Short mmCIF file of C-alpha atoms in Angstrom, two decimals:
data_model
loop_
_atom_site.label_atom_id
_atom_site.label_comp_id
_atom_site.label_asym_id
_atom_site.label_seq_id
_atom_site.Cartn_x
_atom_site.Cartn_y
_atom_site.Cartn_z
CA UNK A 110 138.57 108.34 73.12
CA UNK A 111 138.98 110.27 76.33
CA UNK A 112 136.18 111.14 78.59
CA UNK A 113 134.53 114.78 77.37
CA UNK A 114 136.19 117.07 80.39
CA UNK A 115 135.96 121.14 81.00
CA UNK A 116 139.53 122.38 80.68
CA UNK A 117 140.90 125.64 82.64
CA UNK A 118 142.22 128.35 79.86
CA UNK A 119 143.89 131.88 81.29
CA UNK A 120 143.84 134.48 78.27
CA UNK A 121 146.60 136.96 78.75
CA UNK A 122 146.27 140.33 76.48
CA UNK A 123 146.18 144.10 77.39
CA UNK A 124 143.29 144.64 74.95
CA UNK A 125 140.11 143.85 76.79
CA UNK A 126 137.95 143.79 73.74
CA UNK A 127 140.25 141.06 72.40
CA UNK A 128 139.57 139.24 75.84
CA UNK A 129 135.84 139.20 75.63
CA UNK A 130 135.69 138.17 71.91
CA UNK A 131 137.97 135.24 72.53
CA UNK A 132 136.06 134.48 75.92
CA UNK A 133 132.90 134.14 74.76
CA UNK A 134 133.35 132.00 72.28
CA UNK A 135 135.78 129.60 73.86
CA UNK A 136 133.27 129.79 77.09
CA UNK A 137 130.60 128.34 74.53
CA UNK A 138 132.79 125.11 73.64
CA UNK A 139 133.02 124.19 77.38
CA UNK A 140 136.18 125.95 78.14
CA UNK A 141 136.70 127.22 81.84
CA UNK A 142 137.92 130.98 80.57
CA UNK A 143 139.99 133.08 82.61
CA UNK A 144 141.39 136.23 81.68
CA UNK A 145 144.74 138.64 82.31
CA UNK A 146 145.23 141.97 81.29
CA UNK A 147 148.84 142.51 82.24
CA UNK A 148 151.31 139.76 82.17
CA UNK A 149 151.90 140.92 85.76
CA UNK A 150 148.56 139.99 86.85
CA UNK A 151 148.58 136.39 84.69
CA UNK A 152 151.38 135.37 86.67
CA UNK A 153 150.04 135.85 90.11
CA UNK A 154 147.27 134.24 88.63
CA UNK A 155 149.17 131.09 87.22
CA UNK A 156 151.27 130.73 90.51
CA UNK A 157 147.60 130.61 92.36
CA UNK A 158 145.73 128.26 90.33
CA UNK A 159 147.70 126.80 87.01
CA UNK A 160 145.56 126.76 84.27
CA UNK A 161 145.90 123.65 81.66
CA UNK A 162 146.70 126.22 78.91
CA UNK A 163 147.61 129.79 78.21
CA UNK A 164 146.51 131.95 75.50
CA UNK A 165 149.41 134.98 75.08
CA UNK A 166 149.64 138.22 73.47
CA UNK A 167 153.25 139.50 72.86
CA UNK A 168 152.91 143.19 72.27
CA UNK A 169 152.08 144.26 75.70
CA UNK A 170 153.16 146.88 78.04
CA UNK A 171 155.63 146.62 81.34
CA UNK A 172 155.83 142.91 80.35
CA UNK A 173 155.76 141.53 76.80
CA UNK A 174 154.67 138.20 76.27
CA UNK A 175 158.24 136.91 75.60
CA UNK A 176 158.70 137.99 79.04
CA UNK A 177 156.16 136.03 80.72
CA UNK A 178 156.88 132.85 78.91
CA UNK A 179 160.50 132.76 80.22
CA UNK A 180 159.62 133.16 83.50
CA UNK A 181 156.88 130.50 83.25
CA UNK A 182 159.52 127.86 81.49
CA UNK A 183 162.13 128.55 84.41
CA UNK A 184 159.77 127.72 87.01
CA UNK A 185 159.51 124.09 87.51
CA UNK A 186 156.17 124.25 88.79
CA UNK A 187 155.04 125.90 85.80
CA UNK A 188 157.47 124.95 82.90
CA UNK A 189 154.73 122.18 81.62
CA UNK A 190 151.68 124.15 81.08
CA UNK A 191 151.81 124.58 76.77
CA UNK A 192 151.72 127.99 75.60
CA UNK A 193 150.06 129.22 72.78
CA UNK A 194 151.08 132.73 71.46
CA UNK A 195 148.22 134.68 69.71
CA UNK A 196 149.77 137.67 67.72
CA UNK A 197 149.19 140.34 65.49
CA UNK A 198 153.22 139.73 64.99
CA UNK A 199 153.49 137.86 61.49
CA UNK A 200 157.61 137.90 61.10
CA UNK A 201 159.43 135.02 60.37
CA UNK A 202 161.65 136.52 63.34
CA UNK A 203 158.83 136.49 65.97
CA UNK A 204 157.58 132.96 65.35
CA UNK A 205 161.04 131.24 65.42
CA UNK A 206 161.50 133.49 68.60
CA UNK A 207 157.97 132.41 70.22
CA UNK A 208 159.10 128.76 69.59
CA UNK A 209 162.21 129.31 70.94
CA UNK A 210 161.40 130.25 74.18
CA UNK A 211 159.01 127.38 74.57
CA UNK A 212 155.72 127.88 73.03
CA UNK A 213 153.33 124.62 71.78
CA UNK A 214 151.87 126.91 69.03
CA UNK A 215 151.77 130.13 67.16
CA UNK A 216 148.59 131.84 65.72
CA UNK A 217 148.49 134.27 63.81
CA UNK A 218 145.69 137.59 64.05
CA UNK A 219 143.05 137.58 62.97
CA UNK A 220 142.89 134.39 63.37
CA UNK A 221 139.86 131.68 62.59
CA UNK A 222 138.35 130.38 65.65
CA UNK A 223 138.38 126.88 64.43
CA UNK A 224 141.82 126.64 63.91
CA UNK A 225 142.12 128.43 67.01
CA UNK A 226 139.51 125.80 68.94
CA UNK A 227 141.80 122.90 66.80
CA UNK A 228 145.23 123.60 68.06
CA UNK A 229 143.96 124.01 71.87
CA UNK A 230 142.13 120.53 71.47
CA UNK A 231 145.39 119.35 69.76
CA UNK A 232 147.86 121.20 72.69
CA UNK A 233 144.93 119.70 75.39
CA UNK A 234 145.06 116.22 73.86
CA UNK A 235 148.94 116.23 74.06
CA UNK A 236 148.91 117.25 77.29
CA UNK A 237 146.59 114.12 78.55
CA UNK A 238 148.73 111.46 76.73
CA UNK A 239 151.80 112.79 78.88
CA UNK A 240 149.93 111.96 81.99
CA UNK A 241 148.70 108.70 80.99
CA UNK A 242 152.03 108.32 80.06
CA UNK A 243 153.59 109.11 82.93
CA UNK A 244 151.46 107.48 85.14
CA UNK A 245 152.38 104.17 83.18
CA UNK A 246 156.21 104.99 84.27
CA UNK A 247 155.76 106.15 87.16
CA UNK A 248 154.05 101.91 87.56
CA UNK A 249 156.68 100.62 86.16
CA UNK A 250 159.25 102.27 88.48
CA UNK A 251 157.13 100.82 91.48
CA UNK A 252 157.67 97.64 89.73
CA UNK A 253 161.12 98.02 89.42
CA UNK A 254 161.97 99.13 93.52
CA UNK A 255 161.84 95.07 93.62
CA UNK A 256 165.06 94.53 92.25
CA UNK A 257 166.89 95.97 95.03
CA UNK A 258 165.07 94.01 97.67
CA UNK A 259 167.13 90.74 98.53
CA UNK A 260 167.36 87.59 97.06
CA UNK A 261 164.96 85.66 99.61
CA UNK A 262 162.29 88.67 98.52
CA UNK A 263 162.78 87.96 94.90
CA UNK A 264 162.10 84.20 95.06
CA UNK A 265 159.24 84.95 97.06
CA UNK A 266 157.28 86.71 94.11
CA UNK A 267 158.58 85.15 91.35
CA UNK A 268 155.62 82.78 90.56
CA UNK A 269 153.11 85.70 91.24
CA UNK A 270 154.51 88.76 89.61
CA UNK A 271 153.21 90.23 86.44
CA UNK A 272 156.90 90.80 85.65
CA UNK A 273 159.67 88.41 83.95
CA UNK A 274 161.78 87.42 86.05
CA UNK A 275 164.88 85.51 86.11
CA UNK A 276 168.30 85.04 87.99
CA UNK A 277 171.95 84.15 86.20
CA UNK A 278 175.18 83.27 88.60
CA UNK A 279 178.66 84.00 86.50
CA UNK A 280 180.51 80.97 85.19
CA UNK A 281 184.29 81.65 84.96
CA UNK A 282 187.39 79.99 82.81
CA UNK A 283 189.25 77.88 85.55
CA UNK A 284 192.33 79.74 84.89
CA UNK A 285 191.42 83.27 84.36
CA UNK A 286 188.68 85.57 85.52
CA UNK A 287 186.82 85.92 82.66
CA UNK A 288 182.98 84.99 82.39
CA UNK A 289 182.46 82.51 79.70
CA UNK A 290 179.09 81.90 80.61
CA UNK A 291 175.73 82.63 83.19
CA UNK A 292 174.42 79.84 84.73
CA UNK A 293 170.03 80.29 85.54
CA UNK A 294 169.46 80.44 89.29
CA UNK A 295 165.77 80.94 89.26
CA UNK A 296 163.22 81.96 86.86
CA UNK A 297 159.45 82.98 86.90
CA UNK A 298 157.15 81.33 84.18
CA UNK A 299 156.25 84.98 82.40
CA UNK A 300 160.19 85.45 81.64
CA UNK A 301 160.39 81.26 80.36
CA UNK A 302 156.73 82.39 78.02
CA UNK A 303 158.53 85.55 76.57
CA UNK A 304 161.44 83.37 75.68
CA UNK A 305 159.52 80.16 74.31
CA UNK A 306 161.68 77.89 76.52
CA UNK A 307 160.39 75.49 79.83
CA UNK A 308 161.39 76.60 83.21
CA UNK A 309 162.63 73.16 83.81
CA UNK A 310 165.27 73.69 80.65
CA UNK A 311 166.30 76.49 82.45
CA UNK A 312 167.28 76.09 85.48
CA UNK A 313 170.75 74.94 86.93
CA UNK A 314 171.97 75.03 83.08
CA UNK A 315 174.21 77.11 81.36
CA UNK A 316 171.83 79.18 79.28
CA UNK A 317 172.92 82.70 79.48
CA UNK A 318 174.45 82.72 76.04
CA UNK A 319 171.52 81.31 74.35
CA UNK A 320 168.90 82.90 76.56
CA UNK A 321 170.64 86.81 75.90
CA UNK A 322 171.25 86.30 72.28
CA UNK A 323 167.91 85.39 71.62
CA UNK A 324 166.58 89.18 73.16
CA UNK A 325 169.62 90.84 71.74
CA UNK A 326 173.06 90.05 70.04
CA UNK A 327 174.93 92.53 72.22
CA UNK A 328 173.33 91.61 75.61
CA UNK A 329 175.89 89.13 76.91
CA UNK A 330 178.76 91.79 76.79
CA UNK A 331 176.93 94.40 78.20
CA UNK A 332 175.69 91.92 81.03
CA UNK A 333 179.30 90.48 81.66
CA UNK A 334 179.90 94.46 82.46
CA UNK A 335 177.31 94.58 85.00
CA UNK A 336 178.93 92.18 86.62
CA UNK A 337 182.36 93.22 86.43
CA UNK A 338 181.89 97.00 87.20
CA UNK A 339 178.45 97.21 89.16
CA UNK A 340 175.58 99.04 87.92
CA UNK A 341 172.82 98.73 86.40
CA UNK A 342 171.59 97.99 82.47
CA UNK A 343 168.08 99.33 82.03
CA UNK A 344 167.09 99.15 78.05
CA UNK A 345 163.80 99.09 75.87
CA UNK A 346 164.52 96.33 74.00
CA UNK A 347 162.35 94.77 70.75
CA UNK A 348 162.07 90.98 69.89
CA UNK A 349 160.07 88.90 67.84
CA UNK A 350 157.56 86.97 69.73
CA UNK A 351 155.02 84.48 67.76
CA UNK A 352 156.24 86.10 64.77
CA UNK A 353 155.38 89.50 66.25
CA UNK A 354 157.72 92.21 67.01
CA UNK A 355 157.15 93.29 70.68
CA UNK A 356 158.92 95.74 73.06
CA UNK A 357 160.25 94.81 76.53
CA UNK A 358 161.97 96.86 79.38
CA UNK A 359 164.54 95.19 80.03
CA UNK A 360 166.52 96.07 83.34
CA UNK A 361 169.72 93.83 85.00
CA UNK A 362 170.71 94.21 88.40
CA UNK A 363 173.87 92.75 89.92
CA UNK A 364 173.84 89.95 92.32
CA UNK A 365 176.50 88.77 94.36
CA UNK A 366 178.51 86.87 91.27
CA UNK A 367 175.48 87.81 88.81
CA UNK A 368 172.85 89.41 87.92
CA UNK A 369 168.95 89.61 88.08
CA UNK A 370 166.58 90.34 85.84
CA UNK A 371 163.39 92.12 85.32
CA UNK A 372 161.51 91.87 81.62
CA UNK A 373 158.41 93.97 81.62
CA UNK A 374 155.95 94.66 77.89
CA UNK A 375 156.12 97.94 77.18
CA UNK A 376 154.22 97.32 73.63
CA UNK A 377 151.18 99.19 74.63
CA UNK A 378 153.29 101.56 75.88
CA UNK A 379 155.21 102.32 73.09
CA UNK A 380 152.43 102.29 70.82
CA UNK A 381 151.32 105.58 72.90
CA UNK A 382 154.88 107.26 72.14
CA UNK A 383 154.32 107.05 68.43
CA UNK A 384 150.77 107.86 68.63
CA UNK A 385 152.15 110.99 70.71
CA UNK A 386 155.32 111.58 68.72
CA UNK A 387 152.97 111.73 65.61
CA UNK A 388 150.24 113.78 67.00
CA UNK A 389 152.79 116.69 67.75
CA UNK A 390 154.42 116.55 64.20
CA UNK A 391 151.41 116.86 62.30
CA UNK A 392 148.92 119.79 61.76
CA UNK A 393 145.59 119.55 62.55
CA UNK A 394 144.04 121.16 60.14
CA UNK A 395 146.06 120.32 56.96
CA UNK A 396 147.24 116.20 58.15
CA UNK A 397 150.53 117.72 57.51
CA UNK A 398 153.90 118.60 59.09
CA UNK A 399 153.34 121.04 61.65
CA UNK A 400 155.67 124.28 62.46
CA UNK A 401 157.61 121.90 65.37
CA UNK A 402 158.21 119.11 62.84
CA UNK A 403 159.69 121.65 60.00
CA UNK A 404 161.89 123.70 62.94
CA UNK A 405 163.46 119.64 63.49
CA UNK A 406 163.96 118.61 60.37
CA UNK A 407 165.62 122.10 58.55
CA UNK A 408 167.29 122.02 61.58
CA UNK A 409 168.98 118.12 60.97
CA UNK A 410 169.21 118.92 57.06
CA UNK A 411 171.65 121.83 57.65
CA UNK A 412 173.93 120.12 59.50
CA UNK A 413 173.99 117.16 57.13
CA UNK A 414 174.33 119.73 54.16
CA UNK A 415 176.70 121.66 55.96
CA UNK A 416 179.32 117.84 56.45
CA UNK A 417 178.43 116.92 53.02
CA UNK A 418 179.00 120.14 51.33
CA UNK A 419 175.35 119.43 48.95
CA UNK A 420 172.88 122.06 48.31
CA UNK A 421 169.95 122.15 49.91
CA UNK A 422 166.57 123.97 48.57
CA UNK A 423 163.73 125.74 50.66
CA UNK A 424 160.59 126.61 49.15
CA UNK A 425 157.81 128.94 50.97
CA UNK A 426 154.39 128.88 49.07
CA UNK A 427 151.74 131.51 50.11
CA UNK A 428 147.93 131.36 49.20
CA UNK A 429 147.41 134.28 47.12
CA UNK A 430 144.47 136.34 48.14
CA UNK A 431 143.69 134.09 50.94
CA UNK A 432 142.01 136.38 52.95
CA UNK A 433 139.18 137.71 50.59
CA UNK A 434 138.58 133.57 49.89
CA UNK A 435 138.44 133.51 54.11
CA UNK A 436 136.17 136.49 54.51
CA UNK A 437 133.92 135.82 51.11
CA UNK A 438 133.28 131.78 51.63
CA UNK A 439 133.66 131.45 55.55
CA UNK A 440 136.24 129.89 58.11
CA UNK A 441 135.27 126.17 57.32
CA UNK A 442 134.94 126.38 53.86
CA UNK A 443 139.02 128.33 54.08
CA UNK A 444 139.83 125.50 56.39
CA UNK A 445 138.70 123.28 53.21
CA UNK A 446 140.55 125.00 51.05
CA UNK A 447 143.76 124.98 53.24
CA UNK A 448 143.48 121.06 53.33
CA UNK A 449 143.27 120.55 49.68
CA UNK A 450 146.42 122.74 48.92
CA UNK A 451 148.55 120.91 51.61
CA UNK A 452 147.27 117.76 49.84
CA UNK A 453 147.66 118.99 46.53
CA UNK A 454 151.80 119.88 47.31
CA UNK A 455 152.20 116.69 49.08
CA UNK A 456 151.14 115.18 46.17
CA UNK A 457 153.81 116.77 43.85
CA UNK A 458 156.36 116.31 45.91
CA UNK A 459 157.74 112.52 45.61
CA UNK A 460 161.39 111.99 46.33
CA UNK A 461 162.27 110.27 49.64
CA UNK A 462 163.78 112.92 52.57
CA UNK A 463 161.45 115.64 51.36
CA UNK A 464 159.30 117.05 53.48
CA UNK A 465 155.81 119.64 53.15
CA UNK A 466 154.95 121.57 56.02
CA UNK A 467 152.50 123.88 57.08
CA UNK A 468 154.92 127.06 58.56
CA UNK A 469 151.67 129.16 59.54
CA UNK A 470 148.55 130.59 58.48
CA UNK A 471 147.93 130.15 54.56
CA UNK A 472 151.84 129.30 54.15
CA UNK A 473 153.60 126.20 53.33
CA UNK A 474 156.97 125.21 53.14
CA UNK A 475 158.53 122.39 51.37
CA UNK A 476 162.36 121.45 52.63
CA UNK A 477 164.62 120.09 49.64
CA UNK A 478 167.55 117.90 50.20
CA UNK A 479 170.03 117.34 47.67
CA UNK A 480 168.41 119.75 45.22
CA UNK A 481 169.37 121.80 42.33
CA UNK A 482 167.72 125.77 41.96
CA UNK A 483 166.79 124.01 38.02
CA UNK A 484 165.23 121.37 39.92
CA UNK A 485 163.10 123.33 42.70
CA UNK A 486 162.08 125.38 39.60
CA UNK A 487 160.66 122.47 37.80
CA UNK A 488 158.93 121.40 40.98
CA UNK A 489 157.22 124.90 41.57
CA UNK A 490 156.17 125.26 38.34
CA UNK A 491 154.77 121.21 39.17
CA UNK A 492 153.32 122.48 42.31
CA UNK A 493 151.19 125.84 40.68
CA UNK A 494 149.96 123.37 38.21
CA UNK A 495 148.67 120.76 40.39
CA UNK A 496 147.19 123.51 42.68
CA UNK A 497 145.64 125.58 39.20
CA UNK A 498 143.77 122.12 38.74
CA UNK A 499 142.29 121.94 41.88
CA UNK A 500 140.00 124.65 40.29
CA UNK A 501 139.11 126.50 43.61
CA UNK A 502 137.11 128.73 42.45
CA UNK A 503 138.01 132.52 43.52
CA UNK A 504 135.64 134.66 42.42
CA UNK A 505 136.75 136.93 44.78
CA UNK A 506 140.59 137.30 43.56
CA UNK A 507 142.03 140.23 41.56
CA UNK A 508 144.43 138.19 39.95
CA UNK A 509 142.52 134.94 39.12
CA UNK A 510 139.46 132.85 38.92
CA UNK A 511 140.87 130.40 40.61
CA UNK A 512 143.08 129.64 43.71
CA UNK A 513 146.99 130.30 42.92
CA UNK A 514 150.06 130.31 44.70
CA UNK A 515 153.24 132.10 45.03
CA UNK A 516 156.60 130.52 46.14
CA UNK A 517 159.69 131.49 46.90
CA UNK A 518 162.74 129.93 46.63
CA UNK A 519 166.58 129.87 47.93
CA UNK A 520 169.30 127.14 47.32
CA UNK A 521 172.25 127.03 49.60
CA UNK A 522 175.34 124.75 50.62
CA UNK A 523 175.37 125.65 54.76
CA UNK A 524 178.37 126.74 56.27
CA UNK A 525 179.66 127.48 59.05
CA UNK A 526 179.19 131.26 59.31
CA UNK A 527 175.27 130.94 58.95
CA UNK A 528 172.58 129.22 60.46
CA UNK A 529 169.09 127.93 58.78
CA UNK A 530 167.46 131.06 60.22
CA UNK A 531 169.33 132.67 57.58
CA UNK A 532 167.84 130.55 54.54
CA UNK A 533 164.39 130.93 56.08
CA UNK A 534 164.64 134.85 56.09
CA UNK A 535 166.09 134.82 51.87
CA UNK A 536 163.12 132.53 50.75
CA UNK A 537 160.68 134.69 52.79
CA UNK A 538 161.91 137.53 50.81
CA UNK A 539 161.90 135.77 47.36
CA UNK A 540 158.41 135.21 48.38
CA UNK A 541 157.71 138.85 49.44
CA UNK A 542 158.90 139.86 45.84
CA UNK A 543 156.46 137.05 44.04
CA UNK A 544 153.53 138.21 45.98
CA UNK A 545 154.05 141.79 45.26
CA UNK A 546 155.00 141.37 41.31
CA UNK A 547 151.55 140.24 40.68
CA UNK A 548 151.28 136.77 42.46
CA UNK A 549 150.92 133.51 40.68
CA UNK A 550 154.83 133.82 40.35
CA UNK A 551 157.48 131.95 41.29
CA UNK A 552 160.98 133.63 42.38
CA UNK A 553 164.47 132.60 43.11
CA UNK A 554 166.82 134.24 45.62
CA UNK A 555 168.90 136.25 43.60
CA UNK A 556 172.49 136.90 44.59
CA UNK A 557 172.19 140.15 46.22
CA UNK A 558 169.50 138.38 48.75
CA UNK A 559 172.19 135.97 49.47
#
């Protein structure tokens, strides 16, 4: 866990009421608050003093908040700070558009301070990991200015350094110039531990076969081009060691007739890339897909589609009378109810390749590959169920005692002429039509939507 810290926040919006709400409470959970009422004025503030995040309106005059996010991504000194857009804007068009030019995070007003105070922590969190991260690189690549020291240099640290290290000369058929083998120069004792073998079997012999196919099957070829052409090989590579998998970076250097080596574990590392990688796919609120991780993978599944010529389904579920559940039973007990409904589709949908996200708010979409309009039917109908016998009670709802859902649906084989954007925008609508034919429903895109 990282060390509780106060974090610098700059709230861009023209409204000042909006300001002050949102100020005092994030001021409250130990956030350093500063505020912009033009987007003017928050980027001669940002260029001053960059703030770790930024809080933006869109709908604001002289400079809309589109505006100010370009010119923050094109600035190198700036392009890094995450961006969260707060809007009143609830289009499908205005979201994909915030994301597009570069935003973390999209909220949605009025929004729930929790979720509000969840995605900053999230964003904040992210942010953090990225310098540790770095930091580690930025190590490594002090580690690695060795290499290109000389020989007499290299020998010099080899029984001290942290680092595996190891030297191979080329061997050559006697009557052509082609490398049949690497003979070991030198070696450290860390490189002869990662590879389970005695420096003194090592050394002098012809091991360079052996030694590269036990890291990696395609090592030797790519090595006998280092030496050929010049260069350098830099790879993360992954072996078992003590019947554990573990990563290296690996990186071969030529010398003279050969090559050095530098093997460094990168397992920790690594392990922080996937802790990251996963952090920024899933929702905080829901332990779902996130908005990011759905934009990737509908993304991906249209192109496949679009080779393979198979259908693929959308489905976007709404909560149906969230917001009198929201303002009757309170933020954290909606937050509660949000979870359970992410968990309850995730739970009815099975097949491998499908995927549940949260798209925003009290929304959810679920991406189909491979799928049938029968079949996304059948697993609607599957989903309302499940959801019915959650028995959330609504006493609040005009159109049910419990907590109900409407989807929408569209099935389409890409082409060429469209784009994803396009499928989005038909199962919105199908959605628009459940929700205003009495909700509880579920709809397909009809023809004329198409």
């Amino acid at each position: 866990m990282f060390e509780k810290e106060t974090y610098d926040l700059l709230i861009v919006d023209d409204i000042a009421e909006n300001i002050k709400v949102l100020a005092n409470i994030l001021t409250h959970s130990n956030y350093n608050v500063r505020k912009a009422l033009s987007g003017k004025v928050a980027l001669r503030s940002i260029k001053s003093s960059p703030p770790d995040l930024i809080l933006l309106d869109i709908k604001m005059p002289e400079m809309d908040g589109y505006q100010v996010c370009q010119i923050l991504k094109e600035d190198p000194e700036t392009k890094s700070i995450p961006i969260i857009f707060i809007s009143a804007l609830n289009e499908v068009f205005d979201k994909v558009r915030a994301f597009q030019m570069g935003a973390v995070d999209y909220i949605t007003k009025p929004f729930q301070i929790e979720e509000v105070i969840a995605r900053i922590n999230n964003q904040l969190t992210i942010q953090k990991q990225k310098k540790l991260l770095q930091q580690e690189i930025e190590k490594r690549k002090e580690t690695e200015e060795i290499l290109y020291q000389s020989r007499a240099l290299l020998a010099s640290i080899l029984n001290t350094s942290l680092d595996g290290i190891v030297a191979l000369q080329a061997v050559r058929k006697p009557l052509s110039t082609h490398i049949d083998d690497f003979r070991c120069l030198v070696v450290n004792p860390v490189f002869a531990k990662i590879i389970n073998r005695h420096r003194d079997d090592l050394v002098g012999k012809l091991v360079g076969k052996k030694i590269m196919s036990k890291i990696d099957p395609n090592l030797f070829s790519k090595l006998v081009d280092v030496v050929d052409n010049g260069g350098v090989l830099a790879e993360d590579i992954c072996f078992k060691q003590n019947n554990q998998s573990r990563w290296y970076h690996f990186i071969a250097t030529k010398l003279g007739d050969g090559f050095s080596v530098t093997i460094r574990d990168i397992t920790r590392r690594k392990k922080m890339e996937l802790q990251l990688e996963s952090l920024a796919k899933i929702d905080a609120l829901t332990a779902i897909a996130n908005r990011r991780q759905f934009d990737e993978i509908i993304a991906h599944e249209w192109q496949r589609h679009q080779r393979q010529q198979q259908p693929l389904t959308l489905i976007i579920a709404d909560v149906d009378n969230f917001k009198a559940y929201n303002d009757n039973y309170g933020h954290p007990q909606g937050d509660e109810c949000l979870y359970q409904i992410a968990q309850g589709i995730s739970r009815s949908v099975k097949r491998a390749g499908e995927l549940v996200a949260r798209y925003g708010g009290e929304e959810f979409a679920i991406i189909l590959p491979n799928t049938s309009p029968q079949k996304a039917i059948n697993l609607a109908k599957l989903i309302q169920k499940n959801i019915k016998e959650l028995q959330i009670i609504h006493e609040y709802s005009p159109t049910n005692e419990v907590i109900t859902l409407s989807l929408g649906i569209v099935t389409m084989i890409p082409s060429l002429n469209s784009g994803y954007e396009r499928m989005i925008n038909i199962a919105d609508k199908a959605l628009y039509q459940a929700k205003n034919s009495g909700k509880n429903k579920i709809v397909i895109a009809k023809p004329e939507l198409m």
